[in-house]
Coordinates of C-alpha atoms in Angstrom, one line a residue:
X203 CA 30.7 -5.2 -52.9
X204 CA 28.4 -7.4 -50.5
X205 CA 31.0 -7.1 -47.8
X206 CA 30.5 -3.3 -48.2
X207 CA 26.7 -3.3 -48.1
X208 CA 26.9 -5.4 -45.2
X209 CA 28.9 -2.7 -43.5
X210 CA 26.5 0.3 -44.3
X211 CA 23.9 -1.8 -43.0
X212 CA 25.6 -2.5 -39.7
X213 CA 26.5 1.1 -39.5
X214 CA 22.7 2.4 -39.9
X215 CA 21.8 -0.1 -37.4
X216 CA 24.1 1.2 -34.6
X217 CA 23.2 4.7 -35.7
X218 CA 19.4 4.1 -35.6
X219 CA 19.3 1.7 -32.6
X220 CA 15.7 1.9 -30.8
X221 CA 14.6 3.2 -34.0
X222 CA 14.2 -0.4 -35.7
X223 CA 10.9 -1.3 -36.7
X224 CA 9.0 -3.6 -34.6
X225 CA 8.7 -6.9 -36.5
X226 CA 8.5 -10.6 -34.8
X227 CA 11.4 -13.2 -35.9
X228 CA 11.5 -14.9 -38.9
X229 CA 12.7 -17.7 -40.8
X230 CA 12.7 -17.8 -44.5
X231 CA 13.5 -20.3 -47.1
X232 CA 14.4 -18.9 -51.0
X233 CA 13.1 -15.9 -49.4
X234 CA 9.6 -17.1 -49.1
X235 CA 8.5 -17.5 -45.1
X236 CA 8.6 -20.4 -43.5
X237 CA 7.4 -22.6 -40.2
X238 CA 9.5 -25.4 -39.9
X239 CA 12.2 -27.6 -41.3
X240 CA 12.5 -30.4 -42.8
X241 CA 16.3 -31.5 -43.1
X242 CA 17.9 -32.6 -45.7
X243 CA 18.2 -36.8 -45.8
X244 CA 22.0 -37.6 -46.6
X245 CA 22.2 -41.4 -48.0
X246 CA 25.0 -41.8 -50.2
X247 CA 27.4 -38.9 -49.4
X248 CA 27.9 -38.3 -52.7
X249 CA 24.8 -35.5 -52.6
X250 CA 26.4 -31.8 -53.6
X251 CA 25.8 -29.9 -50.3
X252 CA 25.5 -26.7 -52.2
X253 CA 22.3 -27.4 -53.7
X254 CA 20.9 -27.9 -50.4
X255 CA 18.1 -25.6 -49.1
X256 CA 19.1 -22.3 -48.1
X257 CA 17.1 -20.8 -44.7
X258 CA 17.6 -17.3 -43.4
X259 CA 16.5 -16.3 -39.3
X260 CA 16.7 -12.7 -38.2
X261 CA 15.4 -11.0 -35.0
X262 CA 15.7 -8.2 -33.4
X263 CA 15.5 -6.3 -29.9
X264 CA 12.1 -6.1 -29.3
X265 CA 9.4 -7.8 -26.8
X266 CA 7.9 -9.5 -30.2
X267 CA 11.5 -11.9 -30.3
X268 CA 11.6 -12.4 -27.0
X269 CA 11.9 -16.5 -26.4
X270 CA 12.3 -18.8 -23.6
X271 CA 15.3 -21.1 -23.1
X272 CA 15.7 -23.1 -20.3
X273 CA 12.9 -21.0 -18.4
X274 CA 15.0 -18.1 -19.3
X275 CA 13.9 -15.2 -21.8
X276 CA 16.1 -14.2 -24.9
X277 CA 16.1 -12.6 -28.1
X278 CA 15.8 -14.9 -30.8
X279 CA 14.0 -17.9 -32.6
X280 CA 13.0 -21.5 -32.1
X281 CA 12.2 -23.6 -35.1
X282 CA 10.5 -26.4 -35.3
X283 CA 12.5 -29.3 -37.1
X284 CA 11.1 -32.7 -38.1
X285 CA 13.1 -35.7 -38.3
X286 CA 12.5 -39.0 -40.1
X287 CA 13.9 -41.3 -37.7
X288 CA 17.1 -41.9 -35.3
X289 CA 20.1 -40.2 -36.3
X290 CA 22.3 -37.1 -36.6
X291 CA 21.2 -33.7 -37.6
X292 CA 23.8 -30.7 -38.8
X293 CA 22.8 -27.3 -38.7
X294 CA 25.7 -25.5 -40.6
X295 CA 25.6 -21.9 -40.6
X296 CA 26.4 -20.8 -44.0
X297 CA 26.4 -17.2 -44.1
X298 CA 26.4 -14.6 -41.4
X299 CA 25.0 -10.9 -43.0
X300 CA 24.7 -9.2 -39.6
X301 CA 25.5 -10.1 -36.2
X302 CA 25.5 -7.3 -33.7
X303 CA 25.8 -9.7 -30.5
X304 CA 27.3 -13.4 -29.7
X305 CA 24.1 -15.7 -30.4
X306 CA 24.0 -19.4 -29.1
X307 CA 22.4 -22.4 -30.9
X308 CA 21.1 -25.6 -29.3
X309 CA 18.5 -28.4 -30.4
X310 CA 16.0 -29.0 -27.8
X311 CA 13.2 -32.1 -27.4
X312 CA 10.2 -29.6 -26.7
X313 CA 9.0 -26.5 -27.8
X314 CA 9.2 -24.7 -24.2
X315 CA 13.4 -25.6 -24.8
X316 CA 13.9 -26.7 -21.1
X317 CA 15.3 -30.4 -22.6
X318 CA 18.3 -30.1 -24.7
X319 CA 18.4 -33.1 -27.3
X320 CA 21.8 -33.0 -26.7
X321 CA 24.8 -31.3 -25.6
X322 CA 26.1 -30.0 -28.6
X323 CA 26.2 -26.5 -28.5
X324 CA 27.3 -23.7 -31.2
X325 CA 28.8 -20.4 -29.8
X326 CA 28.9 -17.0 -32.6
X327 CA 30.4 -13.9 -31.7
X328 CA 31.5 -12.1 -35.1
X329 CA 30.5 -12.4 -38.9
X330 CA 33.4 -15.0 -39.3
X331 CA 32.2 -17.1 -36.8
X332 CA 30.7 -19.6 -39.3
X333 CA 30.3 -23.1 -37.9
X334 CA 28.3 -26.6 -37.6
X335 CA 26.2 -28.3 -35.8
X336 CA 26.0 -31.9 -35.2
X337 CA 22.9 -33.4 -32.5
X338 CA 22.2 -37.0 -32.2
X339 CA 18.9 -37.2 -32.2
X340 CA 17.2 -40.5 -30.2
X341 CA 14.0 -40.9 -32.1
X342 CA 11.7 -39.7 -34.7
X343 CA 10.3 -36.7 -34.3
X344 CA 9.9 -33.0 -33.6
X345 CA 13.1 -31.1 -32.5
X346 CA 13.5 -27.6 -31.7
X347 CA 16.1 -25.8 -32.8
X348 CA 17.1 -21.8 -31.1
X349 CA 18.9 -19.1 -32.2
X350 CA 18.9 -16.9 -29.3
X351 CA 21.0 -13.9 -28.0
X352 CA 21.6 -12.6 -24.1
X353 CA 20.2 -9.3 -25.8
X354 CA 18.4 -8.7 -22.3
X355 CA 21.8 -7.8 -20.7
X356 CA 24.0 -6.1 -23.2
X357 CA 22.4 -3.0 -24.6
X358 CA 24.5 -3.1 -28.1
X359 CA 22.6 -5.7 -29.5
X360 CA 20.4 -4.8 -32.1
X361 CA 19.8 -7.1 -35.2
X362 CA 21.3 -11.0 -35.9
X363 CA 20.6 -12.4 -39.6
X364 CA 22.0 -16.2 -40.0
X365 CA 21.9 -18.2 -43.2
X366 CA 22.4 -22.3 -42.6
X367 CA 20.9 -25.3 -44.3
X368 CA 20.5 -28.3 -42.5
X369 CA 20.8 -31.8 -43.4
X370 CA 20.2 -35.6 -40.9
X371 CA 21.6 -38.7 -41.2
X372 CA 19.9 -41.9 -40.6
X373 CA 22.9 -43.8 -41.0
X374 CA 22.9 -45.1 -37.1
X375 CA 22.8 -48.4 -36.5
X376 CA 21.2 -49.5 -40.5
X377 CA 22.2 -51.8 -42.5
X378 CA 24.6 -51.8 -45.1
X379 CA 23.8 -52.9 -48.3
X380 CA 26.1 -54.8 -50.7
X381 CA 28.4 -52.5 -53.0
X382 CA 26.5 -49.5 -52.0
X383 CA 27.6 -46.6 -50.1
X384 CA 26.6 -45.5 -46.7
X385 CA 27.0 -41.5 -45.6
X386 CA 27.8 -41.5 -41.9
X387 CA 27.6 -38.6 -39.5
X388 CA 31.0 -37.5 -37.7
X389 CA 31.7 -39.9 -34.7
X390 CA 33.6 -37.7 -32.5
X391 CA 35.4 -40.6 -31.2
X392 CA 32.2 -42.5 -30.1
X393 CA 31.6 -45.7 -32.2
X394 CA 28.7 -46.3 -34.7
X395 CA 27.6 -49.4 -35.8
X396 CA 26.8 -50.6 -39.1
X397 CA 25.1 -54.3 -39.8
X398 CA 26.5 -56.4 -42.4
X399 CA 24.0 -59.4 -43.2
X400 CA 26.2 -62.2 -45.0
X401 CA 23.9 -65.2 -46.4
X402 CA 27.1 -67.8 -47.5
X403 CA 30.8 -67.4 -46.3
X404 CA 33.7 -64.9 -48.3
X405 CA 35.3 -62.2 -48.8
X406 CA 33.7 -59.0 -47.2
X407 CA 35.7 -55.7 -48.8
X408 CA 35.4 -52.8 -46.4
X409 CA 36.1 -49.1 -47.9
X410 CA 35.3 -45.9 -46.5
X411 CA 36.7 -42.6 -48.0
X412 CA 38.0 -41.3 -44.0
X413 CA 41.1 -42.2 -42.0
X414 CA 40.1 -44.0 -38.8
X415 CA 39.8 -47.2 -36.7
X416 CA 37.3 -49.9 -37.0
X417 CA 36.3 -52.3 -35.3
X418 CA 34.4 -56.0 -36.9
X419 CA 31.7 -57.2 -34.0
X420 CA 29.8 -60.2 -34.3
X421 CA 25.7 -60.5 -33.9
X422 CA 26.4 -59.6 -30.2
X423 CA 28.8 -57.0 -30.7
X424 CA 31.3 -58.2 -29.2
X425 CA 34.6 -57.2 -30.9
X426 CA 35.9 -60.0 -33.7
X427 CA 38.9 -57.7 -34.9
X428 CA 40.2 -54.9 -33.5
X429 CA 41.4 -51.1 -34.2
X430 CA 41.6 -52.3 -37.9
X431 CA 43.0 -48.7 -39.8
X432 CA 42.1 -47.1 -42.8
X433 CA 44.4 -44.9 -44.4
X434 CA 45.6 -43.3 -47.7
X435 CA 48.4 -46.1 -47.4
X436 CA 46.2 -49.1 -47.4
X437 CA 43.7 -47.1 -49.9
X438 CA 41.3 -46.8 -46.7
X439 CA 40.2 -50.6 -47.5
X440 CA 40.5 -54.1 -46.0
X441 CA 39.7 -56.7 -46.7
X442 CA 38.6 -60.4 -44.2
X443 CA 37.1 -63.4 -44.8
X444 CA 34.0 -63.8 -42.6
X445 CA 31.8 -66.6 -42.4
X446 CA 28.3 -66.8 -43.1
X447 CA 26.6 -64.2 -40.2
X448 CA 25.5 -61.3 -38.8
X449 CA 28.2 -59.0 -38.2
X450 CA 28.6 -55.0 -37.1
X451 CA 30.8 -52.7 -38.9
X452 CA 32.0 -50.3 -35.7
X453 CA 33.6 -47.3 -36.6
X454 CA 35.3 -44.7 -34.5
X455 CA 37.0 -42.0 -34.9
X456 CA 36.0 -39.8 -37.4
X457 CA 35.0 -36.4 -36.8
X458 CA 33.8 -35.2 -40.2
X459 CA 31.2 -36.7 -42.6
X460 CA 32.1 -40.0 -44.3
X461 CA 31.4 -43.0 -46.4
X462 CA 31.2 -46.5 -45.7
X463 CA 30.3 -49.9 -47.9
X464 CA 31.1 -53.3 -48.0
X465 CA 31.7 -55.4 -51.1
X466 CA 31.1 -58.8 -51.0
X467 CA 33.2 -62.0 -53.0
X468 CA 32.1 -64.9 -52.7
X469 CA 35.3 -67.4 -53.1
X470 CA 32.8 -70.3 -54.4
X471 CA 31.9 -73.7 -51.8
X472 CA 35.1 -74.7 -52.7
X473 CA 38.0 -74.3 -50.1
X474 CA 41.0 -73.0 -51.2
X475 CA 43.6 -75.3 -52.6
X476 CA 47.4 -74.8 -54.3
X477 CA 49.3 -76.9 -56.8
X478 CA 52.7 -76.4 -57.8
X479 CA 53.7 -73.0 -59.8
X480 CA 50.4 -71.7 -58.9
X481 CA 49.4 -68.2 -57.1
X482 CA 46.6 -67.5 -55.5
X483 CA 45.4 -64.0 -54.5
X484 CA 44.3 -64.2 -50.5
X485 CA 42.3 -62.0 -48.9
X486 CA 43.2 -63.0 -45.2
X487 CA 40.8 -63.7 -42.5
X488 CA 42.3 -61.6 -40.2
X489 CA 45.3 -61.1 -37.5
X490 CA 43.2 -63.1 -35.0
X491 CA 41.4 -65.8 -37.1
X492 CA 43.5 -68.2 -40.1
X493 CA 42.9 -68.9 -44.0
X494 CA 43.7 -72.7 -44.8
X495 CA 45.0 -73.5 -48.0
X496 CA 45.0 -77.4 -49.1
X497 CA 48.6 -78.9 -51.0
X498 CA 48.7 -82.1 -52.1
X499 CA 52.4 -83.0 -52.8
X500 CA 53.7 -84.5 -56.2
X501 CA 57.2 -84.7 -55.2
X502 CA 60.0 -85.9 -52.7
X503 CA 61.5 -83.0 -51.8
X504 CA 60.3 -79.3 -50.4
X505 CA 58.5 -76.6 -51.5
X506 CA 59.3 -73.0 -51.5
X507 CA 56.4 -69.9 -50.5
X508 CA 57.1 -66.8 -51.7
X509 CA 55.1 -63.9 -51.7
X510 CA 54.4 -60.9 -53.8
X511 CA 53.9 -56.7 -52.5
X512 CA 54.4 -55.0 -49.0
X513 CA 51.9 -57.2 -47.3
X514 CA 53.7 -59.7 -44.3
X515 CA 51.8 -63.0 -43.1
X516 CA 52.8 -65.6 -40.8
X517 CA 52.5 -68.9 -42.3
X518 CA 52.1 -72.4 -40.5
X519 CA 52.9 -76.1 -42.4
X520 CA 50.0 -78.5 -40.9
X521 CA 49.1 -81.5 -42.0
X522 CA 45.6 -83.3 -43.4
X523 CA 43.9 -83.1 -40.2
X524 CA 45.2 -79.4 -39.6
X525 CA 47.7 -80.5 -37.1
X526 CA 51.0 -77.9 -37.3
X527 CA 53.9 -79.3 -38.5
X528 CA 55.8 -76.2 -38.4
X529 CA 56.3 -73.0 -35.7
X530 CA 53.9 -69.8 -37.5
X531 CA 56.8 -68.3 -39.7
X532 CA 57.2 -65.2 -40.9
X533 CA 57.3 -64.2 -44.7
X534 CA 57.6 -60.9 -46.1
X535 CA 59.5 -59.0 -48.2
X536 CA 61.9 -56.9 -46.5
X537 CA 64.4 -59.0 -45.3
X538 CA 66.1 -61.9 -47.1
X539 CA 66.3 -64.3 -44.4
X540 CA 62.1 -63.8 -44.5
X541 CA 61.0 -63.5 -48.3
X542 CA 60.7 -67.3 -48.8
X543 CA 59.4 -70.2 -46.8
X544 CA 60.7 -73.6 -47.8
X545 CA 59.6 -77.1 -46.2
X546 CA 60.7 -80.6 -46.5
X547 CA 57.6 -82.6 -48.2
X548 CA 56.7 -86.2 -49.0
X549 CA 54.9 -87.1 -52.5
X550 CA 51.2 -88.6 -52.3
X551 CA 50.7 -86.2 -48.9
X552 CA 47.8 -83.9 -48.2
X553 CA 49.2 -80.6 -46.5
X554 CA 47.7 -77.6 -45.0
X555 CA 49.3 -73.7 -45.2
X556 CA 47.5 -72.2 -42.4
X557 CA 48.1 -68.3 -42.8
X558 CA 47.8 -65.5 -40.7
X559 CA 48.5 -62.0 -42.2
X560 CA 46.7 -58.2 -41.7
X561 CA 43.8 -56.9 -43.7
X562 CA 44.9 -56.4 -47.0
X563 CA 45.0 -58.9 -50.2
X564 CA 48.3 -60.2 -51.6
X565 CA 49.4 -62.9 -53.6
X566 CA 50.8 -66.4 -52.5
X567 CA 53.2 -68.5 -54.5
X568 CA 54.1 -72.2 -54.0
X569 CA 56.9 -74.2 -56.1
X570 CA 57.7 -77.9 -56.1
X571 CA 61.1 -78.4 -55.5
X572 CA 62.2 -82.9 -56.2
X573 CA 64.9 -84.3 -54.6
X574 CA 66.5 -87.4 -55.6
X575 CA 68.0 -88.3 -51.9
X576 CA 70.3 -91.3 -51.1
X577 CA 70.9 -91.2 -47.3
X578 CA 70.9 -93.4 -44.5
X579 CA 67.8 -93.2 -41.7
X580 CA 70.7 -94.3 -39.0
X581 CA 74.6 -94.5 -38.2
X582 CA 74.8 -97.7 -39.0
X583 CA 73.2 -97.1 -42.9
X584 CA 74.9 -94.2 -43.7
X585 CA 75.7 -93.7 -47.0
X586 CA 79.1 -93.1 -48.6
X587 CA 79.8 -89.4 -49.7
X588 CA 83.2 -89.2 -52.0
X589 CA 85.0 -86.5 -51.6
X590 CA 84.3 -83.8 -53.9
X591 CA 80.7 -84.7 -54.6
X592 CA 77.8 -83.2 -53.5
X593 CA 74.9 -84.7 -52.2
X594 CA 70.5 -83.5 -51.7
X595 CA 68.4 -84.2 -49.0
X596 CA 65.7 -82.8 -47.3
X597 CA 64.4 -83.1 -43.7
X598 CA 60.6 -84.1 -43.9
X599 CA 58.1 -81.9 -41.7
X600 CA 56.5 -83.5 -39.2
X601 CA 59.0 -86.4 -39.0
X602 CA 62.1 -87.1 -36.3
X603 CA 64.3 -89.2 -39.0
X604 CA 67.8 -88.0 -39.6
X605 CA 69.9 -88.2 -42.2
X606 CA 73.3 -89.7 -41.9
X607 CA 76.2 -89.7 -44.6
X608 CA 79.6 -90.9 -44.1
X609 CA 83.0 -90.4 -45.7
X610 CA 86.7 -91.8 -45.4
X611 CA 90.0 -90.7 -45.0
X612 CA 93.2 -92.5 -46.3
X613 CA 95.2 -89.9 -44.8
X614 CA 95.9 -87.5 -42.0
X615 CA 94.3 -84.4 -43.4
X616 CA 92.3 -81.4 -42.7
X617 CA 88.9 -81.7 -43.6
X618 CA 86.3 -78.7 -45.0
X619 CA 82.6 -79.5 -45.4
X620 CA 80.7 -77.1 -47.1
X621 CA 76.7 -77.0 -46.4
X622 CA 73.9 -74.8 -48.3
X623 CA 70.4 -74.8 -48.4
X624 CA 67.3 -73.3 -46.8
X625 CA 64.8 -74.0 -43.4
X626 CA 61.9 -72.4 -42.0
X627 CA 63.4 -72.5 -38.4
X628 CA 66.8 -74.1 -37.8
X629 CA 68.4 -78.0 -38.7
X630 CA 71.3 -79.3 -37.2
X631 CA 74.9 -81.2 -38.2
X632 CA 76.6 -82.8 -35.9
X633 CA 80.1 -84.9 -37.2
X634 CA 81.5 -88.3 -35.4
X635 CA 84.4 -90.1 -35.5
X636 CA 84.2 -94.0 -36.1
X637 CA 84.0 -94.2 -31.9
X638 CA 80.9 -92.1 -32.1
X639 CA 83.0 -89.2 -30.4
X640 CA 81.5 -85.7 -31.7
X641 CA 84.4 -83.8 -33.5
X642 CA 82.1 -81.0 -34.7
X643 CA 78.7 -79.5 -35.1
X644 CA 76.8 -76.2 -36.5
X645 CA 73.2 -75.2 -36.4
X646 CA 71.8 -73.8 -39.7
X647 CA 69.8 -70.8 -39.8
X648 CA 67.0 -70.5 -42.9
X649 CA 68.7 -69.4 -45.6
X650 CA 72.2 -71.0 -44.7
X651 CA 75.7 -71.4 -46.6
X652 CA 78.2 -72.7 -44.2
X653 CA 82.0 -73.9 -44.6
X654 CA 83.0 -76.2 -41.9
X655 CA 87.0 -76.5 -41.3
X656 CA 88.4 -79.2 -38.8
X657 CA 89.9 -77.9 -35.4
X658 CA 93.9 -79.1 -36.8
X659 CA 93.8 -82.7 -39.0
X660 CA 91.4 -85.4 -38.9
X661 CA 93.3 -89.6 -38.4
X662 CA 93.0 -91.4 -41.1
X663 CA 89.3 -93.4 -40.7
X664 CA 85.8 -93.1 -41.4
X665 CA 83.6 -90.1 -40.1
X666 CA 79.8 -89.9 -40.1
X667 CA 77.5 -86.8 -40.6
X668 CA 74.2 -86.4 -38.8
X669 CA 71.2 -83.7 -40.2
X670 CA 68.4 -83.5 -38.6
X671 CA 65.6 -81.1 -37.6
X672 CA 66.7 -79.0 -34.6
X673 CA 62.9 -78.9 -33.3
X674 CA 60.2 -80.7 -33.9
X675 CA 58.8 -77.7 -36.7
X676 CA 61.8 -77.7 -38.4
X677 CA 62.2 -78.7 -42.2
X678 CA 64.1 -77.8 -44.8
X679 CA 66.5 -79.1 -47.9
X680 CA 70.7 -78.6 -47.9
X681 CA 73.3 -80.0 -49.9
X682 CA 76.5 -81.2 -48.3
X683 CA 80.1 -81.9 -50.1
X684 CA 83.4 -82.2 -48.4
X685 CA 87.2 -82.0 -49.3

């Protein structure tokens, strides 16, 4: 019915043409008259647009609408708008009940409209032509926004009605407050910045309800963490552990309205620390800073990292003073060769896991592993392996000593040694014969379960076997038996 009323009206207006009644532009607001504007203020995002004032500007072709853009004249209508303060104003047309030419609107800085505010420009040619707005608007102040038609050279125009509410954010450049929500304007690829005020170190949550990039500056804005992305995958959240500072939350990206806030946990003065059996939920520091995590060891032997979800970190053994013991290793959960770390420990030591992973939290484990070893530090205090039995060890991290074994044949026979256990990077076997001639060696690969068979029959005699790291960041446990 109000699409058909529209119609008659448009019809008696093409019929009646000059016939209109003279009557200067106006703008109304719930159908009183009105001078001026006052947008909107969007602070939360959360506000229900709809419930937002309603204005209506109509003009028609006659000498009373005639305005002047850009020292050019123009049907239409300039309104005066007043802003609170720096920021983006929207002027979305809501409704259009008659449109009998294309009409152009643009935000000027003065009232004459010779300075445009901006570039942003809106272009209607029909009734469906519905749109929005956005101008960035430098200062607080008077803007002036026009509505205005090149009635002057097309004799069809008669009559334009728009209805639009407008609405201004002063979201540029303020500073976000803890747990609440920030509405943002629509970037358009250009970034925004947001300050984040952190008085003592931890974890800083970052949500938003868009998809886009961000960038984390510090007090200089000078990028910390790059093109960090929130989508529906990561729950359009990250999460970093920033020190105590001033830091800018730099969006880009987003070209409609969104939400942004920060929600700050504070880990305690404490640094983090494991024991044995224990997890600890990590919310990392970054892909370009670390998170260190103090061990103490209880136990001879190695302990094994694993860690639970989709998340991957790279993980780096160090010692007490933070020096690394071990290359940065990968751990994840989609591949078996990379879903556990395991390194070769001594009791009584202080340890550091120095981790590196991508913005979202996940959970660390660490297990104790002992090791009751009997082997020799050199060739010449190897100990005896019968054959058939099955011995432990474990290469410490951080240290160059080998472990040597040896075993001894009464006969000619054919000899197969059978080797299992795990390494972050890589150990190494090599076999001798009692004249320290090497009859056989294999590199062992993280997770590792390797038989060795001798190239035809070993003399009878005694044979000795050497483990040891293949780098200096390599560590690890095995067990070795031979028949």
């Amino acid at each position: 019915m109000k699409k058909a009323w529209k119609t008659m009206l448009l019809i008696c207006l093409l019929i009646l043409g000059s016939a209109l009644p003279v009557s200067a532009a106006t703008l109304t607001k719930s159908g009183k008259t009105a001078t001026s504007i006052t947008p909107t203020k969007v602070s939360t995002g959360s506000e229900d647009f709809n419930k937002f004032p309603v204005y209506e500007v109509s003009y028609v072709k006659t000498d009373a609408d005639v305005i002047s853009v850009n020292n050019s004249q123009y049907y239409g209508k300039v309104i005066p708008v007043k802003v609170s303060g720096k920021g983006d104003l929207y002027v979305e047309i809501t409704d259009i009940p008659m449109i009998t030419y294309s009409t152009t609107v643009q935000v000027y800085t003065d009232a004459a409209c010779i300075t445009r505010a901006d570039s942003g420009s809106l272009y209607m040619s029909t009734a469906s032509d519905v749109g929005k707005l956005r101008i960035t608007c430098s200062k607080k102040g008077t803007y002036y926004l026009a509505f205005y038609t090149y009635g002057s050279d097309y004799n069809n125009f008669t009559n334009n009605i728009f209805s639009f509410r407008t609405y201004f954010y002063s979201s540029a450049n303020a500073t976000l407050s803890n747990s609440k929500w920030l509405a943002c304007a629509g970037t358009d690829y250009t970034n925004k910045y947001y300050k984040i005020v952190l008085d003592k170190s931890g974890i800083v949550l970052l949500q938003s309800n868009s998809n886009m990039y961000f960038d984390i500056c510090n007090s200089k804005k000078s990028v910390l963490h790059s093109s960090v992305y929130f989508n529906s995958d990561n729950g359009r959240k990250a999460a970093l552990y920033l020190k105590k500072g001033t830091y800018y939350f730099c969006t880009k990206g987003a070209s409609e309205v969104y939400r942004v806030r920060y929600v700050f946990y504070n880990p305690g003065s404490k640094s983090y620390s494991i024991t044995n059996n224990q997890t600890l939920t990590l919310h990392p520091a970054s892909s370009s800073s670390y998170l260190y995590i103090a061990y103490k060891s209880k136990v001879n032997g190695y302990i094994t990292i694993t860690q639970s979800g989709d998340e991957s970190a790279y993980v780096t053994l160090c010692d007490s003073s933070k020096k690394t013991l071990s290359s940065e290793d990968l751990l994840c959960n989609y591949n078996d060769n990379y879903n556990k770390l395991v390194y070769g420990v001594k009791k009584g030591t202080t340890y550091y896991l120095k981790i590196k992973s991508s913005y979202n939290p996940f959970k660390l484990k660490l297990k104790e592993t002992s090791v009751s070893e009997k082997s020799g530090s050199s060739k010449k205090e190897a100990v005896k392996v019968s054959s058939g039995k099955t011995v432990k060890g474990t290469i410490q991290a951080g240290s160059s000593v080998a472990d040597w074994y040896k075993f001894t044949l009464t006969k000619s026979q054919i000899v197969n040694v059978y080797l299992k256990g795990r390494t972050n990077s890589w150990l190494k076997v090599v076999f001798y014969n009692s004249s320290g001639k090497n009859v056989g060696e294999t590199i062992l690969n993280r997770g590792f379960s390797v038989t060795m068979q001798s190239s035809g029959k070993f003399s009878k005699g005694t044979y000795y076997a050497k483990i040891y790291r293949y780098d200096s960041k390599s560590s690890g446990y095995y067990t070795l038996k031979w028949k």
